[in-house]
């Protein structure tokens, strides 16, 4: 018996040794990977560590001729991945010594990237989402400050980019650049308006509908199963065949109107929770009223039955849909008369710009080359297929202002109807707001508290004021300031 | 003897190694991590003692108690439902009817459908406006519901969706039922008893070990419900389906607070341990083993 036990403990000791050796091996590997660009200690030393970047002064020249491999991770639909591959192909042709390994993580992107970070095995460039782990990573100093590259690059700089696609940890510390900005518009089925004899939504921001005008039209276009519209006293809100408008009730959807109404998620000084303030509450209440008072928009429960915007508009389940411009791609494929107008306004024309971003990990051994790759990915010429298909918009300002370049992606395309230039392009340039995920610190934690409360508002169980007041104290406790305000 | 031991260990080593590397190791690591503020992205990890646990139990983290409550409610509803429904189905499948094997296959089939796929199916079935269930209820002039989308009905609805996959439990019951010797029933026939006597005095006592096993497995499985929250409800509406493991996952992988998530995991482990222990304790009084011996 005792002998058996002894053998067993020897075996166990052996196993533990094996495990230790194995883990030590992998660790030393990844440390070697970190070594040359910046020491692991440098990587760890907080967010404002320009030392690492300074040593790797980014200029177009001075790139290594040695064979180099860059790794990048992305998510996205097959056509987006195809566009990245085009950009990478061009890049590799330009720099024959560089190979780019594209890792497409289709599902659970953040979970996988988190695991990679935990295992000290990160890519050189990663696509990131502002609402998720990008800022937590940046706060730990895992990303390069792209401002250093932007300020010294001859081809690309902050002014060349359209507004609101630069993500900063704090003023002057750029952690990511969005390759494809997206804004919101009012998409609609032209035939529905023609048949109803109504004027379609205006495309120019200066002529945008007021909120009341918008409700009026939406009521005329909300039809029950006996053919009565929402202005008819006999209208049956329980059996609606066609909704006037589909209104997405996630923060991207309602943020447009909070900003339009002069409200915000947190106050200008970043000190207080602001969704319970009059401007924001008013906007939220007006949106909830679309559902519960005017019956022109589906509730979140009913919205589960509404198919994708292109199908919903084509099959006349909804007459108008407030959605991101990315739906243009699907609409173009659906082959029907759709168009886009500017969002109705509460106080002023406004759209929220949302976009993924590309970030560069500090652990990269080749920051200069990674920056060149990042530039190649930002180049609208590389993602032109994605842009003309309707999914993306270009990231360079001159593609919006130079008529020749603008024509390239807005003219004679199924995905770009007549209202597009005014309602989407102009509004993005002139009346856009950064996504709250880009400047509200601790956004997710605040929204964990806000979202359940808003469920009740959309369902009509509480007024926006009651619901927001009820959680204000809890939300306030999670307010940690703004990224666009210097502390 | 020595040689025997050597070969024994050699041949079991894949299993032992697997257990140590992939189960025991991570468990110990997570226990240690639960005493730290480990955050994947932070370079520094500090030892914080039982701070994570105090934060949990002090009420500072409301969602901990909320998710615990949601999960308990789910367990209380689901365990009896699974046991009763699968037992009744097993009894029916054990009858000597034509096409018995086809019925058995049909009952088991949903268990091999991937959880994600069956969750998607249920999302459509339970859809308040277009779903099959409300449509049928409407035809029958019965009240319809909002199912997954209303605070009161979300947990019962999730329980219903999980009953779809009880094929495995049914199979184990069937195995238990087929192990009952025929002559017991014959003796009831001789004494002039009916089906109820057979069920009450033979079938149920004889399958108590199976009931016991299935109950424990169902309790453990129910506490760990995750897919349903992840796919069907995302914890909503108003956090009414914020299942414990879903909250744990969110804390660990979305908020990257792995230390805290490890503490959550260990609390769940202890809770499951307590429940299992409790069921084992009570089993003495109701589980019948043929030889009169308890395992």
XYZ file of C-alpha atoms in Angstrom:
782
model
C 0.000 0.000 0.000
C 2.674 2.459 1.009
C 4.682 1.574 -2.034
C 1.719 2.217 -4.253
C 1.224 5.576 -2.694
C 4.853 6.425 -3.236
C 4.682 5.589 -6.922
C 1.575 7.642 -7.223
C 3.183 10.677 -5.679
C 6.202 10.267 -7.933
C 3.875 10.162 -10.879
C 2.058 13.252 -9.668
C 5.304 15.105 -9.148
C 6.324 14.138 -12.644
C 3.081 15.407 -14.057
C 3.334 18.697 -12.251
C 6.840 19.117 -13.575
C 5.632 18.368 -17.066
C 2.896 20.944 -16.794
C 5.302 23.530 -15.453
C 7.766 22.916 -18.232
C 5.084 23.091 -20.873
C 3.681 26.336 -19.565
C 7.134 27.822 -19.127
C 7.906 27.025 -22.744
C 4.902 28.802 -24.105
C 5.510 31.746 -21.838
C 9.103 32.273 -22.893
C 7.949 32.104 -26.498
C 5.510 34.919 -26.135
C 7.933 36.985 -24.112
C 10.371 36.718 -26.969
C 7.552 37.975 -29.149
C 7.165 41.030 -26.979
C 10.802 41.673 -26.487
C 12.115 43.747 -29.323
C 9.445 46.406 -29.747
C 9.012 47.333 -26.152
C 9.991 45.452 -23.064
C 7.177 43.645 -21.263
C 7.625 46.083 -18.433
C 7.165 48.952 -20.847
C 3.990 47.388 -22.142
C 2.692 47.163 -18.651
C 3.468 50.633 -17.492
C 0.092 52.243 -17.911
C -1.654 54.037 -20.702
C 0.516 57.058 -21.315
C 3.777 55.448 -22.288
C 4.917 57.280 -25.394
C 8.450 56.027 -24.856
C 7.763 52.917 -26.896
C 6.324 54.895 -29.780
C 8.991 57.547 -29.759
C 11.708 55.017 -30.359
C 9.773 53.702 -33.318
C 9.307 57.057 -34.979
C 6.812 56.383 -37.699
C 7.695 57.605 -41.127
C 6.843 56.140 -44.482
C 10.498 55.228 -44.987
C 12.793 53.200 -42.864
C 10.768 50.052 -43.193
C 12.643 46.852 -42.762
C 13.473 44.686 -45.747
C 13.608 41.548 -43.666
C 10.820 39.041 -44.121
C 8.120 40.027 -41.663
C 4.817 38.495 -40.698
C 2.014 40.654 -39.358
C -1.009 39.130 -37.691
C -4.400 40.747 -37.627
C -7.778 39.687 -36.298
C -11.145 40.760 -37.655
C -14.769 39.818 -37.361
C -17.398 40.370 -40.011
C -19.483 38.904 -42.781
C -17.800 37.110 -45.689
C -17.976 40.176 -47.945
C -16.221 42.282 -45.326
C -13.486 39.697 -44.983
C -13.181 39.686 -48.765
C -12.608 43.444 -48.674
C -9.869 43.052 -46.057
C -8.241 40.472 -48.258
C -8.220 42.916 -51.168
C -6.557 45.538 -48.981
C -4.045 43.005 -47.710
C -3.244 41.810 -51.221
C -2.468 45.363 -52.313
C -0.380 45.897 -49.220
C 1.608 42.727 -49.756
C 2.222 43.669 -53.375
C 3.614 46.985 -52.234
C 5.772 45.416 -49.527
C 6.859 42.003 -50.836
C 8.801 41.191 -47.694
C 5.707 41.414 -45.496
C 3.186 38.625 -45.109
C -0.118 39.382 -43.426
C -1.846 36.600 -41.552
C -5.529 37.403 -41.413
C -7.397 35.680 -38.615
C -11.145 35.854 -39.048
C -12.957 35.295 -35.755
C -16.575 35.010 -36.766
C -18.215 34.507 -33.385
C -17.420 35.428 -29.781
C -14.733 37.790 -30.961
C -14.216 39.513 -27.617
C -14.059 36.261 -25.709
C -11.397 34.920 -28.042
C -9.372 38.114 -27.981
C -9.586 38.232 -24.194
C -8.238 34.714 -24.085
C -5.445 35.641 -26.460
C -4.504 38.593 -24.262
C -4.538 36.367 -21.199
C -2.257 33.937 -22.999
C 0.124 36.718 -24.068
C -0.514 35.879 -27.671
C -1.974 38.925 -29.362
C -2.087 40.010 -33.000
C -0.279 43.094 -34.285
C -3.468 44.760 -35.457
C -6.958 43.995 -34.252
C -10.346 45.184 -35.247
C -12.080 46.476 -32.129
C -15.519 47.635 -31.089
C -15.778 50.791 -29.014
C -18.664 49.417 -26.975
C -16.771 46.355 -25.801
C -13.207 45.614 -24.758
C -11.291 48.259 -26.745
C -11.199 50.826 -23.965
C -10.509 48.362 -21.146
C -7.516 47.159 -23.160
C -6.388 50.699 -23.912
C -6.647 51.658 -20.250
C -4.090 48.989 -19.526
C -1.736 50.446 -22.105
C -2.088 47.621 -24.563
C -2.433 49.852 -27.638
C -0.146 52.279 -29.408
C -1.116 55.919 -29.379
C -1.917 56.360 -33.049
C -1.729 60.130 -32.663
C 2.056 59.827 -32.811
C 1.775 58.134 -36.172
C -0.926 60.458 -37.453
C 1.049 63.600 -36.639
C 4.175 62.511 -38.468
C 2.707 60.707 -41.430
C 2.849 62.462 -44.770
C -0.090 60.710 -46.364
C -2.711 60.593 -43.700
C -3.528 62.783 -40.729
C -6.415 63.594 -38.477
C -7.795 66.275 -40.792
C -7.962 63.874 -43.663
C -10.415 61.650 -41.811
C -14.140 62.268 -41.568
C -15.335 63.391 -38.147
C -16.136 60.988 -35.315
C -14.205 57.944 -36.490
C -11.217 58.524 -34.248
C -11.379 56.855 -30.866
C -9.376 58.369 -28.061
C -8.688 57.114 -24.600
C -8.206 60.715 -23.533
C -7.531 63.855 -25.541
C -4.381 63.231 -27.571
C -4.276 59.494 -27.098
C -5.810 57.880 -30.166
C -6.324 54.162 -29.729
C -8.220 53.311 -32.878
C -9.239 54.521 -36.296
C -12.535 53.549 -37.883
C -12.173 52.301 -41.445
C -15.852 52.587 -42.300
C -18.029 55.228 -40.663
C -21.744 54.570 -40.438
C -24.552 56.994 -39.776
C -28.305 56.732 -39.432
C -31.027 57.642 -41.895
C -34.730 57.286 -42.532
C -35.105 54.553 -45.143
C -38.443 54.152 -46.851
C -40.364 52.372 -49.593
C -41.132 54.914 -52.327
C -44.094 52.966 -53.649
C -45.886 53.132 -50.320
C -45.631 56.910 -50.345
C -46.736 57.101 -53.982
C -49.742 54.870 -53.372
C -50.733 56.852 -50.291
C -50.273 60.140 -52.128
C -47.844 61.428 -49.503
C -44.679 63.447 -49.890
C -41.697 61.279 -49.027
C -39.255 62.298 -46.276
C -37.024 65.213 -47.276
C -33.371 64.428 -47.889
C -31.856 67.792 -47.023
C -31.132 68.456 -43.374
C -32.431 72.018 -43.739
C -35.835 70.669 -44.754
C -36.028 67.825 -42.251
C -39.398 66.939 -40.760
C -40.147 68.142 -37.285
C -41.098 65.414 -34.869
C -44.805 66.255 -35.157
C -44.699 66.160 -38.947
C -42.996 62.811 -38.706
C -45.693 61.422 -36.412
C -48.422 62.738 -38.696
C -46.987 60.921 -41.725
C -46.250 57.794 -39.708
C -49.887 57.698 -38.583
C -51.138 57.912 -42.138
C -48.881 55.008 -43.041
C -49.824 52.763 -40.147
C -52.552 50.481 -41.402
C -54.567 47.880 -39.482
C -55.816 44.666 -41.029
C -59.102 46.278 -42.066
C -57.233 48.945 -44.026
C -57.811 51.808 -41.572
C -54.904 54.095 -40.716
C -53.911 55.313 -37.276
C -55.824 58.589 -37.682
C -59.097 56.693 -38.060
C -61.061 56.616 -34.776
C -61.915 52.956 -35.415
C -58.241 52.063 -35.898
C -57.360 48.762 -34.225
C -53.845 49.006 -32.736
C -53.881 45.304 -31.859
C -53.976 44.160 -35.467
C -51.520 46.275 -37.391
C -50.665 45.129 -40.888
C -48.239 47.892 -41.802
C -46.306 49.989 -39.317
C -45.476 53.588 -40.153
C -41.940 53.245 -38.927
C -39.626 50.666 -37.434
C -37.613 52.206 -34.651
C -34.627 50.319 -33.263
C -34.694 50.594 -29.475
C -30.986 49.993 -28.835
C -28.798 52.934 -27.824
C -27.591 53.512 -31.392
C -31.159 54.123 -32.496
C -32.294 56.483 -29.781
C -28.967 58.291 -29.367
C -29.657 60.192 -32.622
C -32.673 61.820 -31.044
C -31.170 62.441 -27.642
C -28.390 64.359 -29.393
C -30.883 66.035 -31.737
C -32.808 67.215 -28.699
C -29.669 68.620 -27.105
C -29.401 65.839 -24.551
C -26.605 63.428 -23.775
C -25.807 60.254 -21.873
C -23.677 62.106 -19.359
C -23.162 65.790 -18.673
C -20.643 67.930 -20.532
C -18.206 67.943 -17.637
C -18.529 64.179 -17.397
C -19.604 64.344 -13.784
C -23.244 63.372 -13.871
C -25.612 60.903 -15.432
C -27.746 62.814 -17.940
C -30.369 60.424 -19.275
C -32.717 61.616 -16.536
C -32.316 65.235 -17.634
C -35.172 66.986 -19.495
C -33.692 66.885 -23.012
C -32.922 63.168 -22.906
C -36.103 62.197 -21.073
C -38.163 64.148 -23.589
C -36.517 62.317 -26.488
C -36.950 58.901 -24.862
C -40.585 59.620 -24.028
C -41.346 60.764 -27.559
C -39.880 57.552 -28.934
C -41.841 55.433 -26.456
C -44.969 57.367 -27.451
C -44.467 56.276 -31.053
C -45.053 52.757 -29.779
C -47.572 53.147 -26.993
C -49.507 56.339 -27.726
C -49.466 56.760 -31.490
C -49.128 53.038 -32.299
C -47.026 53.795 -35.355
C -43.958 51.758 -34.390
C -43.738 48.133 -33.211
C -42.923 47.505 -29.572
C -39.679 45.618 -28.911
C -41.805 42.468 -28.619
C -43.586 43.085 -31.907
C -40.312 44.114 -33.489
C -39.149 40.516 -33.098
C -41.605 39.711 -35.887
C -40.320 42.406 -38.176
C -37.859 40.876 -40.602
C -34.603 42.528 -41.651
C -35.125 46.133 -42.825
C -34.815 45.309 -46.510
C -37.483 42.597 -46.327
C -39.686 44.630 -43.976
C -39.702 47.602 -46.325
C -40.052 45.505 -49.449
C -42.966 43.472 -48.111
C -44.592 46.624 -46.705
C -44.515 45.448 -43.115
C -43.137 48.901 -42.406
C -43.247 52.046 -44.511
C -40.159 53.694 -43.048
C -37.239 52.355 -41.076
C -34.774 54.291 -39.000
C -31.546 52.382 -39.355
C -27.835 52.592 -40.013
C -26.695 53.249 -43.561
C -25.226 49.732 -43.660
C -28.714 48.457 -44.539
C -28.177 49.987 -48.008
C -26.403 46.815 -49.100
C -29.373 44.590 -48.290
C -31.835 47.103 -49.719
C -29.908 47.258 -52.978
C -30.100 43.489 -53.316
C -33.834 43.453 -52.667
C -34.620 45.297 -55.904
C -37.490 47.611 -55.052
C -37.956 51.364 -54.963
C -36.343 52.391 -51.745
C -34.905 55.726 -50.831
C -33.445 57.466 -47.844
C -34.345 60.708 -46.127
C -32.813 62.664 -43.319
C -33.880 61.714 -39.794
C -36.693 63.817 -38.342
C -35.390 66.416 -35.935
C -36.278 67.302 -32.395
C -34.149 70.434 -32.062
C -31.485 70.121 -34.738
C -30.454 67.661 -37.442
C -28.223 64.976 -36.008
C -26.871 61.525 -36.675
C -24.700 59.287 -34.524
C -21.592 57.900 -36.196
C -20.780 54.321 -35.309
C -17.879 52.311 -36.611
C -15.524 49.534 -35.678
C -11.892 50.527 -35.346
C -8.446 49.189 -36.035
C -6.040 49.269 -33.119
C -2.371 48.397 -32.922
C -1.123 46.320 -30.023
C 1.947 47.617 -28.233
C 3.436 44.161 -28.267
C 3.922 44.277 -32.021
C 7.520 43.852 -33.121
C 6.923 45.916 -36.236
C 5.007 49.085 -35.407
C 6.059 50.890 -38.580
C 4.932 48.091 -40.820
C 1.745 47.612 -38.798
C 0.963 51.288 -39.244
C 1.427 50.957 -43.006
C -0.967 48.018 -42.953
C -3.460 49.993 -40.907
C -3.253 52.779 -43.476
C -3.837 50.313 -46.277
C -6.940 49.070 -44.495
C -8.233 52.623 -44.059
C -7.766 53.379 -47.743
C -11.210 53.596 -49.386
C -9.696 52.342 -52.628
C -9.028 48.995 -50.979
C -12.521 48.560 -49.631
C -14.206 50.054 -52.669
C -16.286 46.920 -53.253
C -17.652 47.083 -49.746
C -18.357 50.779 -50.153
C -20.126 50.518 -53.490
C -22.125 47.534 -52.279
C -23.565 49.804 -49.613
C -22.136 48.272 -46.462
C -19.463 50.876 -45.723
C -18.697 54.533 -46.237
C -15.180 55.838 -46.910
C -13.058 57.106 -44.057
C -11.273 59.872 -45.990
C -12.817 63.301 -46.045
C -11.895 64.051 -49.659
C -14.075 61.146 -50.743
C -16.994 63.231 -49.486
C -15.894 66.645 -50.748
C -14.129 65.948 -54.033
C -16.914 65.513 -56.632
C -14.952 62.972 -58.647
C -14.237 60.793 -55.661
C -17.753 61.230 -54.296
C -19.197 60.115 -57.624
C -17.193 56.907 -57.369
C -19.263 55.607 -54.503
C -22.550 57.484 -54.636
C -23.586 57.622 -58.277
C -25.279 55.076 -60.520
C -25.356 52.450 -57.820
C -28.350 50.430 -56.620
C -27.189 50.960 -53.068
C -27.145 54.759 -53.303
C -30.620 56.170 -53.999
C -31.301 59.795 -54.886
C -31.589 61.034 -51.318
C -28.309 59.479 -50.226
C -25.907 62.389 -50.776
C -28.008 64.835 -48.805
C -29.419 62.573 -46.143
C -26.340 60.492 -45.372
C -23.193 62.045 -46.834
C -23.891 65.684 -45.933
C -25.346 64.916 -42.542
C -22.366 62.757 -41.626
C -19.990 65.575 -42.538
C -21.914 68.439 -40.996
C -24.351 67.258 -38.345
C -22.881 64.192 -36.754
C -22.107 63.210 -33.198
C -19.662 60.697 -31.845
C -21.099 57.435 -30.596
C -21.573 57.509 -26.811
C -19.423 54.395 -26.563
C -16.517 56.508 -27.776
C -16.523 59.078 -24.992
C -18.647 57.869 -22.057
C -16.384 56.085 -19.637
C -17.743 52.853 -18.171
C -20.488 52.900 -20.811
C -21.350 49.204 -20.514
C -21.837 49.305 -16.765
C -24.030 52.373 -17.022
C -26.110 50.737 -19.728
C -26.458 47.535 -17.677
C -28.510 49.705 -15.355
C -30.241 51.809 -18.007
C -31.331 49.037 -20.385
C -33.597 47.086 -18.016
C -35.253 50.372 -17.008
C -35.785 51.320 -20.647
C -37.445 47.928 -21.256
C -40.260 49.222 -19.097
C -40.441 52.516 -20.975
C -40.706 50.836 -24.373
C -43.384 48.528 -23.009
C -45.295 51.524 -21.691
C -45.181 50.400 -18.074
C -43.357 53.507 -16.863
C -42.778 57.002 -18.155
C -39.258 57.833 -19.251
C -38.961 60.292 -16.374
C -40.019 57.729 -13.752
C -37.813 55.020 -15.158
C -34.707 57.185 -15.470
C -35.226 58.816 -12.069
C -35.629 55.403 -10.481
C -32.172 54.321 -11.605
C -30.423 57.696 -11.589
C -28.609 57.132 -8.311
C -27.417 53.679 -9.296
C -26.322 54.899 -12.725
C -24.615 57.927 -11.196
C -22.494 55.582 -9.106
C -21.117 54.118 -12.353
C -20.340 57.473 -13.982
C -16.582 57.752 -14.361
C -16.257 60.800 -16.614
C -15.716 61.522 -20.290
C -12.830 60.626 -22.540
C -13.048 63.855 -24.518
C -12.616 66.049 -21.456
C -9.149 66.651 -20.130
C -9.032 65.983 -16.426
C 2.037 -6.384 -8.185
C 4.389 -3.541 -9.075
C 4.133 -4.362 -12.714
C 0.385 -4.448 -12.456
C 0.374 -1.028 -10.918
C 2.670 0.326 -13.587
C 0.486 -0.887 -16.404
C -2.599 0.249 -14.611
C -1.264 3.762 -14.302
C 0.062 3.703 -17.831
C -3.281 2.844 -19.316
C -5.244 5.195 -17.125
C -2.767 8.017 -17.562
C -4.616 9.680 -20.463
C -7.656 10.004 -18.231
C -5.628 11.017 -15.177
C -3.590 13.502 -17.163
C -6.714 14.906 -18.745
C -8.309 15.303 -15.360
C -5.297 16.960 -13.788
C -4.492 19.299 -16.658
C -7.945 20.231 -17.806
C -10.054 19.938 -14.673
C -8.114 19.900 -11.420
C -5.497 22.430 -12.535
C -7.964 25.037 -13.765
C -10.093 24.493 -10.656
C -7.194 25.164 -8.331
C -6.167 28.115 -10.475
C -9.652 29.550 -10.324
C -9.801 29.088 -6.561
C -6.563 31.016 -6.224
C -7.727 33.630 -8.729
C -10.936 34.123 -6.816
C -8.797 35.565 -4.025
C -7.246 38.133 -6.364
C -8.459 41.063 -8.437
C -7.269 39.321 -11.593
C -8.379 41.215 -14.659
C -7.101 39.769 -17.909
C -6.052 43.156 -19.242
C -4.322 44.450 -16.134
C -0.645 43.865 -15.818
C -0.736 43.761 -12.024
C -2.769 41.265 -10.104
C -3.103 41.837 -6.391
C -4.061 39.364 -3.721
C -7.251 40.659 -2.142
C -8.128 37.835 0.224
C -11.832 37.253 0.550
C -12.774 40.708 -0.765
C -14.498 39.242 -3.803
C -16.644 37.067 -1.582
C -17.498 39.904 0.791
C -18.512 41.995 -2.196
C -20.798 39.183 -3.291
C -22.531 38.555 -0.020
C -22.591 42.072 1.412
C -25.293 43.059 -1.056
C -23.016 45.473 -2.860
C -23.510 43.453 -6.005
C -27.271 43.412 -6.485
C -27.041 41.312 -9.607
C -25.513 38.462 -7.605
C -28.646 38.003 -5.513
C -30.840 38.755 -8.489
C -29.214 36.099 -10.663
C -29.198 33.658 -7.771
C -32.920 34.208 -7.264
C -33.624 33.766 -10.964
C -31.621 30.555 -11.031
C -33.266 29.108 -7.911
C -36.692 29.842 -9.354
C -35.642 28.069 -12.531
C -34.321 25.041 -10.629
C -37.454 24.787 -8.492
C -39.659 24.827 -11.572
C -37.529 22.740 -13.825
C -36.359 19.809 -11.720
C -39.819 18.446 -10.841
C -41.025 19.160 -14.366
C -38.169 17.251 -15.950
C -38.458 14.304 -13.580
C -42.236 13.946 -13.834
C -42.489 14.501 -17.573
C -39.595 12.235 -18.451
C -40.833 9.533 -16.082
C -44.302 9.584 -17.613
C -42.838 9.489 -21.121
C -40.598 6.597 -20.108
C -43.605 4.716 -18.740
C -45.442 5.225 -22.016
C -42.447 4.211 -24.084
C -42.078 1.112 -21.967
C -45.539 -0.101 -22.965
C -45.572 -2.906 -25.454
C -47.027 -0.926 -28.342
C -46.392 -1.113 -32.052
C -43.617 1.133 -33.359
C -42.151 1.515 -29.887
C -38.642 2.029 -31.199
C -39.835 4.771 -33.530
C -41.418 6.644 -30.612
C -38.265 6.195 -28.610
C -36.219 7.633 -31.447
C -38.551 10.600 -31.795
C -38.325 11.395 -28.098
C -34.561 11.177 -28.103
C -33.998 13.050 -31.331
C -34.203 16.621 -29.937
C -31.369 15.798 -27.542
C -28.927 15.565 -30.402
C -30.052 18.835 -31.975
C -27.455 21.466 -31.051
C -28.620 23.672 -28.188
C -28.302 26.797 -30.301
C -30.467 25.387 -33.062
C -33.221 24.251 -30.723
C -33.138 27.604 -28.946
C -33.686 29.309 -32.278
C -36.601 27.017 -33.037
C -38.162 27.839 -29.696
C -37.679 31.521 -30.236
C -39.931 31.208 -33.265
C -42.430 28.869 -31.656
C -42.841 31.230 -28.714
C -42.966 34.394 -30.782
C -45.951 36.327 -29.437
C -47.345 37.446 -32.781
C -46.262 34.896 -35.337
C -45.354 31.900 -33.208
C -47.020 28.524 -33.623
C -47.916 28.261 -29.949
C -49.858 31.507 -29.762
C -51.462 30.784 -33.112
C -52.770 27.442 -31.886
C -53.915 28.963 -28.599
C -55.707 31.616 -30.652
C -57.542 28.991 -32.712
C -58.674 27.302 -29.524
C -59.794 30.663 -28.110
C -57.394 30.284 -25.224
C -55.458 33.214 -23.792
C -52.122 33.814 -25.491
C -48.963 35.012 -23.817
C -45.889 37.085 -24.387
C -43.768 34.103 -23.278
C -40.120 35.063 -23.342
C -40.832 38.759 -23.546
C -42.702 39.398 -20.332
C -41.225 39.498 -16.872
C -43.661 37.026 -15.330
C -43.568 34.320 -17.965
C -39.977 34.326 -19.089
C -38.672 31.679 -16.651
C -41.585 29.239 -17.108
C -41.153 29.683 -20.856
C -37.476 28.833 -20.642
C -38.379 25.757 -18.570
C -40.737 24.641 -21.331
C -38.036 25.055 -23.959
C -35.620 22.921 -21.969
C -38.171 20.097 -21.604
C -37.683 19.562 -25.311
C -34.290 18.023 -24.627
C -35.130 15.476 -21.933
C -34.503 12.473 -24.173
C -31.388 11.531 -22.238
C -33.259 11.472 -18.936
C -36.012 9.382 -20.518
C -33.478 6.844 -21.770
C -32.057 6.439 -18.275
C -35.571 5.962 -16.884
C -36.248 3.366 -19.555
C -33.131 1.498 -18.536
C -34.340 1.568 -14.947
C -37.808 0.363 -15.931
C -36.556 -2.495 -18.030
C -34.527 -3.739 -15.085
C -37.657 -4.555 -13.088
C -38.284 -8.322 -13.055
C -41.584 -9.345 -14.701
C -42.563 -11.745 -11.933
C -43.230 -8.852 -9.535
C -45.972 -7.613 -11.816
C -47.252 -11.159 -12.232
C -47.616 -11.481 -8.488
C -49.801 -8.354 -8.478
C -51.856 -9.872 -11.274
C -52.304 -12.966 -9.126
C -53.357 -10.833 -6.163
C -55.833 -8.989 -8.382
C -54.245 -5.540 -8.359
C -54.552 -3.073 -11.251
C -52.119 -0.735 -13.005
C -52.138 1.712 -10.134
C -51.015 -0.886 -7.624
C -48.284 -1.934 -10.021
C -47.114 1.627 -10.377
C -47.397 2.493 -6.702
C -45.948 -0.677 -5.201
C -43.532 -1.943 -7.797
C -42.560 0.464 -10.531
C -41.894 3.565 -8.434
C -40.030 1.866 -5.594
C -37.962 -0.108 -8.066
C -36.881 2.952 -10.045
C -36.110 5.180 -7.051
C -32.368 4.754 -7.655
C -32.926 6.011 -11.194
C -35.112 8.883 -9.963
C -32.387 9.706 -7.490
C -29.698 9.738 -10.158
C -31.781 11.763 -12.588
C -32.749 14.273 -9.899
C -29.146 14.940 -9.008
C -28.083 15.284 -12.609
C -31.028 17.563 -13.388
C -30.317 19.782 -10.389
C -26.699 20.152 -11.408
C -27.644 20.807 -15.021
C -30.346 23.318 -14.107
C -28.064 25.383 -11.911
C -25.691 25.670 -14.825
C -28.226 26.831 -17.404
C -26.538 29.190 -19.829
C -27.399 28.717 -23.516
C -30.994 29.741 -23.008
C -30.054 33.087 -21.485
C -27.313 33.625 -24.010
C -29.483 32.946 -27.037
C -33.125 33.379 -26.061
C -33.266 36.285 -23.679
C -29.869 37.897 -23.042
C -30.994 38.132 -19.440
C -34.042 40.262 -20.200
C -36.644 41.557 -19.866
C -35.558 43.713 -16.976
C -32.972 41.152 -15.802
C -35.738 38.646 -15.077
C -33.820 35.859 -16.793
C -30.350 36.862 -15.700
C -29.208 33.309 -14.990
C -26.271 32.896 -12.666
C -23.891 31.348 -15.181
C -24.831 33.951 -17.780
C -23.991 36.673 -15.271
C -20.762 34.861 -14.457
C -19.867 34.693 -18.144
C -20.671 38.364 -18.601
C -18.495 39.314 -15.642
C -15.617 37.171 -16.815
C -15.608 37.673 -20.532
C -17.333 40.959 -21.208
C -16.125 42.879 -18.158
C -12.929 40.777 -18.032
C -13.067 40.621 -14.233
C -11.828 37.075 -14.037
C -11.000 37.128 -10.340
C -14.489 38.157 -9.421
C -15.987 35.715 -11.913
C -13.933 32.930 -10.320
C -15.446 33.818 -6.960
C -18.893 33.623 -8.550
C -18.010 30.217 -9.956
C -16.897 28.896 -6.593
C -20.023 30.108 -4.880
C -22.072 28.208 -7.448
C -19.892 25.146 -6.959
C -20.539 25.212 -3.221
C -24.261 25.738 -3.728
C -24.468 22.741 -6.058
C -22.406 20.734 -3.601
C -24.797 21.587 -0.780
C -27.842 20.679 -2.829
C -26.332 17.407 -3.968
C -25.352 16.572 -0.420
C -28.862 17.382 0.758
C -30.438 15.122 -1.838
C -27.998 12.350 -0.903
C -28.922 12.726 2.761
C -32.646 12.473 2.131
C -32.130 9.606 -0.289
C -31.758 7.155 2.630
C -35.439 7.482 3.379
C -36.789 7.127 -0.129
C -34.337 5.373 -2.384
C -34.858 1.652 -2.475
C -31.997 -0.646 -3.411
C -32.894 -4.170 -4.320
C -30.327 -5.900 -2.153
C -31.266 -3.730 0.806
C -27.776 -2.252 0.682
C -27.071 1.352 -0.055
C -24.301 2.184 -2.413
